[in-house]
Short mmCIF file of C-alpha atoms and ligand atoms in Angstrom, two decimals:
data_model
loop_
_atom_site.label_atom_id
_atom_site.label_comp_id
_atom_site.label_asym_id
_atom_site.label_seq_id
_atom_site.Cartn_x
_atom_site.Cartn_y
_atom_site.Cartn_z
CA UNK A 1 0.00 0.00 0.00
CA UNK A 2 1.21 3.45 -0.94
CA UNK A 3 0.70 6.86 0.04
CA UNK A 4 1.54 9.48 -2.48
CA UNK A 5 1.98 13.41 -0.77
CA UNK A 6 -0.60 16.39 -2.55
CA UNK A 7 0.65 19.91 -2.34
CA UNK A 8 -2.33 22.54 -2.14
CA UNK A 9 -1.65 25.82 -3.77
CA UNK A 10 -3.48 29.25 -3.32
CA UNK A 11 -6.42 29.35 -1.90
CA UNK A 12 -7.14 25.97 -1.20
CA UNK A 13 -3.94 25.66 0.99
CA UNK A 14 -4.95 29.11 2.67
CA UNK A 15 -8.35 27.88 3.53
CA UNK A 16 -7.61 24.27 4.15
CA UNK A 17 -9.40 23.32 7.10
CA UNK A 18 -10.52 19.63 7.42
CA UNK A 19 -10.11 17.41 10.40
CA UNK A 20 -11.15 13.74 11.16
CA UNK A 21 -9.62 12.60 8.13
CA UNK A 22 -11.95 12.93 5.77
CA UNK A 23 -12.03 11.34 1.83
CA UNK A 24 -10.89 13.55 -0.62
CA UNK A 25 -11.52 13.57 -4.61
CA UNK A 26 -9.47 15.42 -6.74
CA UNK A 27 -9.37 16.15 -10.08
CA UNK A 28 -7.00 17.38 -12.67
CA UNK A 29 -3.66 17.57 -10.40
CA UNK A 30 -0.50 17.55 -11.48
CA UNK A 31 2.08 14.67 -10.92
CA UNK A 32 5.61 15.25 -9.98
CA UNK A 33 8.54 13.00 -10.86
CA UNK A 34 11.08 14.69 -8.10
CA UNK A 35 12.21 11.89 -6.04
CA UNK A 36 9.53 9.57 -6.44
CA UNK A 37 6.36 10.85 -6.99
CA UNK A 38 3.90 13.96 -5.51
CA UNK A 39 1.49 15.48 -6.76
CA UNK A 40 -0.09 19.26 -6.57
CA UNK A 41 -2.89 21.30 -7.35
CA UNK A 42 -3.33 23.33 -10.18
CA UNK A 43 -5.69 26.52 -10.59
CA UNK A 44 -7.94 24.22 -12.92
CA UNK A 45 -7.91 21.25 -10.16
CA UNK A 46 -10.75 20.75 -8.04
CA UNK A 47 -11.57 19.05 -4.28
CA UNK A 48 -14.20 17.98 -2.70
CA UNK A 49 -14.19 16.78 0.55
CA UNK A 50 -16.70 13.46 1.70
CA UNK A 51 -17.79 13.24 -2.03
CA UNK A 52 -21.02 11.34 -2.54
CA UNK A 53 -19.82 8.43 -4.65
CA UNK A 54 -20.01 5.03 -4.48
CA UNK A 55 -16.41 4.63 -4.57
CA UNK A 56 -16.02 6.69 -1.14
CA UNK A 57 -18.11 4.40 0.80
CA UNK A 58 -16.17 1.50 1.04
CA UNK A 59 -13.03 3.33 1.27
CA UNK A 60 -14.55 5.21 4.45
CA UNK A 61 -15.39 2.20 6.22
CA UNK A 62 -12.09 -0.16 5.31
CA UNK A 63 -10.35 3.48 6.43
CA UNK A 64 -12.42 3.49 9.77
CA UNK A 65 -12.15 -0.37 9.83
CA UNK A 66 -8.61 -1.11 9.04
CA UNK A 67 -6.79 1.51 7.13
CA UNK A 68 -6.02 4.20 9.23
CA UNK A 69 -3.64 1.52 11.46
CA UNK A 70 -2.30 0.35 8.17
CA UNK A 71 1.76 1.20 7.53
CA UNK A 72 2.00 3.24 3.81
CA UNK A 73 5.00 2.93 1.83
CA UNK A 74 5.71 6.37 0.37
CA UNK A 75 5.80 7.27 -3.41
CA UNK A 76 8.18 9.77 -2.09
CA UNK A 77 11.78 8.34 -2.23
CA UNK A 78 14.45 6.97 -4.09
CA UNK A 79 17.87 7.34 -3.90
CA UNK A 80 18.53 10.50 -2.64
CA UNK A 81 15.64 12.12 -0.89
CA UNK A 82 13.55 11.60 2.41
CA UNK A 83 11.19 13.63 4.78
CA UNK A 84 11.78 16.43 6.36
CA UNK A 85 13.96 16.52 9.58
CA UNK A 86 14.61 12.87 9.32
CA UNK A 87 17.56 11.55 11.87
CA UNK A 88 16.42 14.23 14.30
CA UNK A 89 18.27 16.98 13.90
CA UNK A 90 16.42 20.72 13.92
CA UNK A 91 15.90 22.92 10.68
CA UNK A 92 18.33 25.46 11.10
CA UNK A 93 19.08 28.95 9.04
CA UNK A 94 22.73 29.15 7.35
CA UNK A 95 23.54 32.07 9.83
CA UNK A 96 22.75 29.61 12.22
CA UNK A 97 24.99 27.05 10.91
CA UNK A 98 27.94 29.00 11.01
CA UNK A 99 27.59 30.78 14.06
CA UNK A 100 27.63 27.31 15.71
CA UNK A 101 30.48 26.30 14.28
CA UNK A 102 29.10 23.26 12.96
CA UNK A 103 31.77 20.54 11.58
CA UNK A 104 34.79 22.21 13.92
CA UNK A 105 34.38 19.38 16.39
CA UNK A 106 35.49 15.49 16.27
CA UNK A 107 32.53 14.27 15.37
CA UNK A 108 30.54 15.10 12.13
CA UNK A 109 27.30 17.23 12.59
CA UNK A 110 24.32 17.10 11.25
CA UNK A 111 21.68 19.64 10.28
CA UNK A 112 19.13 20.41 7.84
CA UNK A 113 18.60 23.85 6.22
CA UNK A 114 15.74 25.42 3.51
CA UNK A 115 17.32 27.28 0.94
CA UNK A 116 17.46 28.27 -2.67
CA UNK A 117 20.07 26.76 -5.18
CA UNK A 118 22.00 29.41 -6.33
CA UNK A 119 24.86 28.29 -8.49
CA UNK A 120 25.61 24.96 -9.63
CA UNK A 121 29.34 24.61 -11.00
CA UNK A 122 29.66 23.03 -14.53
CA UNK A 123 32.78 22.25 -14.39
CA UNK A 124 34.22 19.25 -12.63
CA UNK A 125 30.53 18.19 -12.24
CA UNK A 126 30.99 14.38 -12.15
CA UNK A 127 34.09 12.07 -12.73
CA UNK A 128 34.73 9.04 -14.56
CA UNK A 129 34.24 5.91 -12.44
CA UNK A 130 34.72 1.89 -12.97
CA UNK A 131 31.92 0.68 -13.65
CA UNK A 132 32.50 -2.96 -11.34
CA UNK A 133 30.02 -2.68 -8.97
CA UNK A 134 30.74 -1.41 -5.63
CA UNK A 135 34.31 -0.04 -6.82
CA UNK A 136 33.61 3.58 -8.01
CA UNK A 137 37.16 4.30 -8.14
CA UNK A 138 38.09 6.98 -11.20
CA UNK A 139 39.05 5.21 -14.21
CA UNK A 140 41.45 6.99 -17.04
CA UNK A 141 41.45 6.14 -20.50
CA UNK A 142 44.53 4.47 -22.06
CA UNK A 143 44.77 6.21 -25.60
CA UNK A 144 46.74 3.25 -26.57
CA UNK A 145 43.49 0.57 -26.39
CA UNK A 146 41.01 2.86 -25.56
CA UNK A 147 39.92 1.33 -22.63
CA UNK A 148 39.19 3.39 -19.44
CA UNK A 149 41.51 1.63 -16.88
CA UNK A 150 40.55 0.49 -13.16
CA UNK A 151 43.54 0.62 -11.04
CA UNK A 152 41.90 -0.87 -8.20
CA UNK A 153 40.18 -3.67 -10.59
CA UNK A 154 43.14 -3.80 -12.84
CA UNK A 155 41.24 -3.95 -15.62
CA UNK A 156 40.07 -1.73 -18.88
CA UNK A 157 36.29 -0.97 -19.54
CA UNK A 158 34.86 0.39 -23.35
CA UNK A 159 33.22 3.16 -21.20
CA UNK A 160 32.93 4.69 -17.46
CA UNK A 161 30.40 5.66 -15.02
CA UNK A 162 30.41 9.19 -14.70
CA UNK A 163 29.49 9.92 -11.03
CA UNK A 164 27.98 12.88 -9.89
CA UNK A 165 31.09 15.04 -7.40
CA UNK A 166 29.40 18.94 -7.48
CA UNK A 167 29.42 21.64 -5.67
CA UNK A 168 26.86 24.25 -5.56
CA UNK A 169 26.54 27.45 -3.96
CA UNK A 170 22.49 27.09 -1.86
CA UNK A 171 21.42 30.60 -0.05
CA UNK A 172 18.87 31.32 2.59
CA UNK A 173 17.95 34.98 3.95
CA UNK A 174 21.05 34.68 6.19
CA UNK A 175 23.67 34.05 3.95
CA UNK A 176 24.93 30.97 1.37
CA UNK A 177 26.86 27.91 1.83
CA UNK A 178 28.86 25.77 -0.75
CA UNK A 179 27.28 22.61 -0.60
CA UNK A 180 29.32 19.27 -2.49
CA UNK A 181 26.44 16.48 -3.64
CA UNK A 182 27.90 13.01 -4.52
CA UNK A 183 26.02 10.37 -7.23
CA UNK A 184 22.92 10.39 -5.27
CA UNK A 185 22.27 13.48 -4.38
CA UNK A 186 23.32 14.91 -7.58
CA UNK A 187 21.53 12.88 -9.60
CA UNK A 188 18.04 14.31 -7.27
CA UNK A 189 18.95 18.13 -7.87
CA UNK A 190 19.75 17.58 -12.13
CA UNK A 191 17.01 14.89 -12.15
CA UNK A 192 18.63 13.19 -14.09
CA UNK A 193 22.10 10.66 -14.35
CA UNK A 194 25.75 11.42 -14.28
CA UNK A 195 26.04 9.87 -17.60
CA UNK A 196 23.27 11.28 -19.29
CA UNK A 197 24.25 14.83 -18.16
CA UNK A 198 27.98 13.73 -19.22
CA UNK A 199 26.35 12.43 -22.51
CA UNK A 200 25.02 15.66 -23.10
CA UNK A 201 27.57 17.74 -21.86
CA UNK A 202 29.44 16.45 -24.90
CA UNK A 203 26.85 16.55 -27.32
CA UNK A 204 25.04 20.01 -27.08
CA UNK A 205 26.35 21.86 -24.59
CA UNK A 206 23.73 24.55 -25.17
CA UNK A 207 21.54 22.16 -23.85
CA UNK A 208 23.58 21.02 -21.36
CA UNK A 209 24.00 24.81 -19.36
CA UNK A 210 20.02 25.44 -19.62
CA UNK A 211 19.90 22.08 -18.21
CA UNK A 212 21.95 23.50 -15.10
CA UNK A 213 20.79 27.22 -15.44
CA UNK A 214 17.11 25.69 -14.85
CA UNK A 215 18.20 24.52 -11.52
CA UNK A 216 19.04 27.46 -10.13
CA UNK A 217 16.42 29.94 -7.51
CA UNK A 218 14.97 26.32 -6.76
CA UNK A 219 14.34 25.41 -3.26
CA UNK A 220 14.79 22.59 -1.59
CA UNK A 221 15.11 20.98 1.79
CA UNK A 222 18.95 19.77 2.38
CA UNK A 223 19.91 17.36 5.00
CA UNK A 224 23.73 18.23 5.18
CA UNK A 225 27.19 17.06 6.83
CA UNK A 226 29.40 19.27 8.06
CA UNK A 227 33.12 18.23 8.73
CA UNK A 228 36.03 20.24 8.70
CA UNK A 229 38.91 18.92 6.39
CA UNK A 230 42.56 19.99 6.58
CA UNK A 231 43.55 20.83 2.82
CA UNK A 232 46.78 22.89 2.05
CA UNK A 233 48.10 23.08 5.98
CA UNK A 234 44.61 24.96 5.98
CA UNK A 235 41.36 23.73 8.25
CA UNK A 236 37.63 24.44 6.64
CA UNK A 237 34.26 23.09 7.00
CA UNK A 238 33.15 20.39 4.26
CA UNK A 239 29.43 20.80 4.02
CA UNK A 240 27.68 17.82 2.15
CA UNK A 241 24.77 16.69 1.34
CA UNK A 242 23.19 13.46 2.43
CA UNK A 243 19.95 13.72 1.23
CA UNK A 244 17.42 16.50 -0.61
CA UNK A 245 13.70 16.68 0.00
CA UNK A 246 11.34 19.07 -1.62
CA UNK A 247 9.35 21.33 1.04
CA UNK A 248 6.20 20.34 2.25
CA UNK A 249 4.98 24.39 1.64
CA UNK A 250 1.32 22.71 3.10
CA UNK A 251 3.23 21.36 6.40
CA UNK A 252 5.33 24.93 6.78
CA UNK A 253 2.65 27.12 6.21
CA UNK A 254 0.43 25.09 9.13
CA UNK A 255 3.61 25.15 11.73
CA UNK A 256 3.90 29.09 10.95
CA UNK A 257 -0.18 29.28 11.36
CA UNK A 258 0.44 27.80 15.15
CA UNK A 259 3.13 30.18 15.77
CA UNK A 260 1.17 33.62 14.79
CA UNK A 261 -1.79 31.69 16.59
CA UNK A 262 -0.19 31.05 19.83
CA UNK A 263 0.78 35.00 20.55
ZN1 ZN B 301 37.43 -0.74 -10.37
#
């Protein structure tokens, strides 16, 4: 059994204001393919709530009988993305972040932020790796055979796995952060593979920068890592991310509602 998240929009999400779990029928909503699948509301959708159909009966009693104990699998997913504030740690601002020196101790820390994605670097985005399963080391092709050679495996492949390695400059209203994504993560913000980006990348690169450029001013939620690394005799913070989820707008909006309410 799956459940699949809905974003509201406009005034729907404004004036959204059903309790007791009530059946739902939408129409016309549009599905998302970001890390899994959502879907959201359009200005042409439309909801009505306890809909008098003969499909709603049954589903209200096996809901009231049996399905509101039931465990949902989520649509949401894939590699690199989960809920919100998963692993416990709070949402934090980037001011935040670097005020408490997050990363400067032995341990790793970890912390989630919201912000925009401001920059993504095209160069360097994602390396050639052996394609042996489990190995990911960076291959380099032999111009003698043509064969991109494993050290590790000691052996030549026809062609690598690119693997995403990219860093990309995310910004919140108190500052911005250089953030590094690996395969999985990377793969969530371009939508799309290493080696399909890499594919393109050499084929139309026109294509290849609006592909990137289209990224950018999107926001996300970023579960990150923050360790400080000693490169060049010189300490800094390595901020990565471990996983990207989009913002449940519906869920913020209601936890800002309580706030205002509660003063
Ligand atoms: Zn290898």
């Amino acid at each position: 059994m799956y459940s699949v998240r809905l974003t509201l929009w406009g005034a729907n999400a404004v004036q959204f204001n059903m309790h007791d779990n009530p059946i739902l029928a939408f129409k016309n909503v549009r599905v998302n393919d970001f890390g899994g699948r959502s879907l959201s509301t359009l200005s042409t959708s439309s909801m009505v709530a306890n809909i008098d159909i003969p499909e709603a009966y049954p589903l209200r009693s096996w809901y009231d009988g049996q399905g509101k104990m039931a465990h949902f699998q989520s649509y949401a997913g894939g590699g690199g993305s989960l809920t919100a504030g998963q692993g416990g740690d709070e949402l934090k601002t980037i001011s935040q972040v670097k005020e408490e020196n997050l990363g400067n101790g032995d341990k790793p820390d970890y912390f989630t932020i919201d912000a925009n994605i401001i920059f993504i670097k095209s160069e360097n985005l994602a390396y050639p790796a052996c394609p042996s399963e489990s190995c990911n080391k960076k291959v380099v092709l032999d111009s003698s055979s043509q064969l991109w050679h494993c050290e590790q495996c000691q052996k030549g492949f026809p062609s690598p796995k690119y693997r995403y390695i990219m860093s990309m400059s995310a910004s919140d209203t108190t500052g911005n952060l250089w953030l590094q994504c690996f395969d999985d993560t990377g793969s969530v913000v371009l939508g799309t593979s290493a080696n399909e980006i890499m594919e393109l990348h050499d084929s139309n690169r026109e294509e290849f920068d609006a592909r990137i450029n289209r990224r950018n001013f999107l926001k996300y939620r970023f579960r990150c890592r923050a360790k400080s690394e000693v490169y060049n005799d010189t300490s800094r913070v390595r901020y990565t991310v471990v996983s990207i989820s989009e913002i449940d707008f519906v869920a913020e909006s209601m936890r800002k509602f309580k706030i205002i309410e509660s003063y």
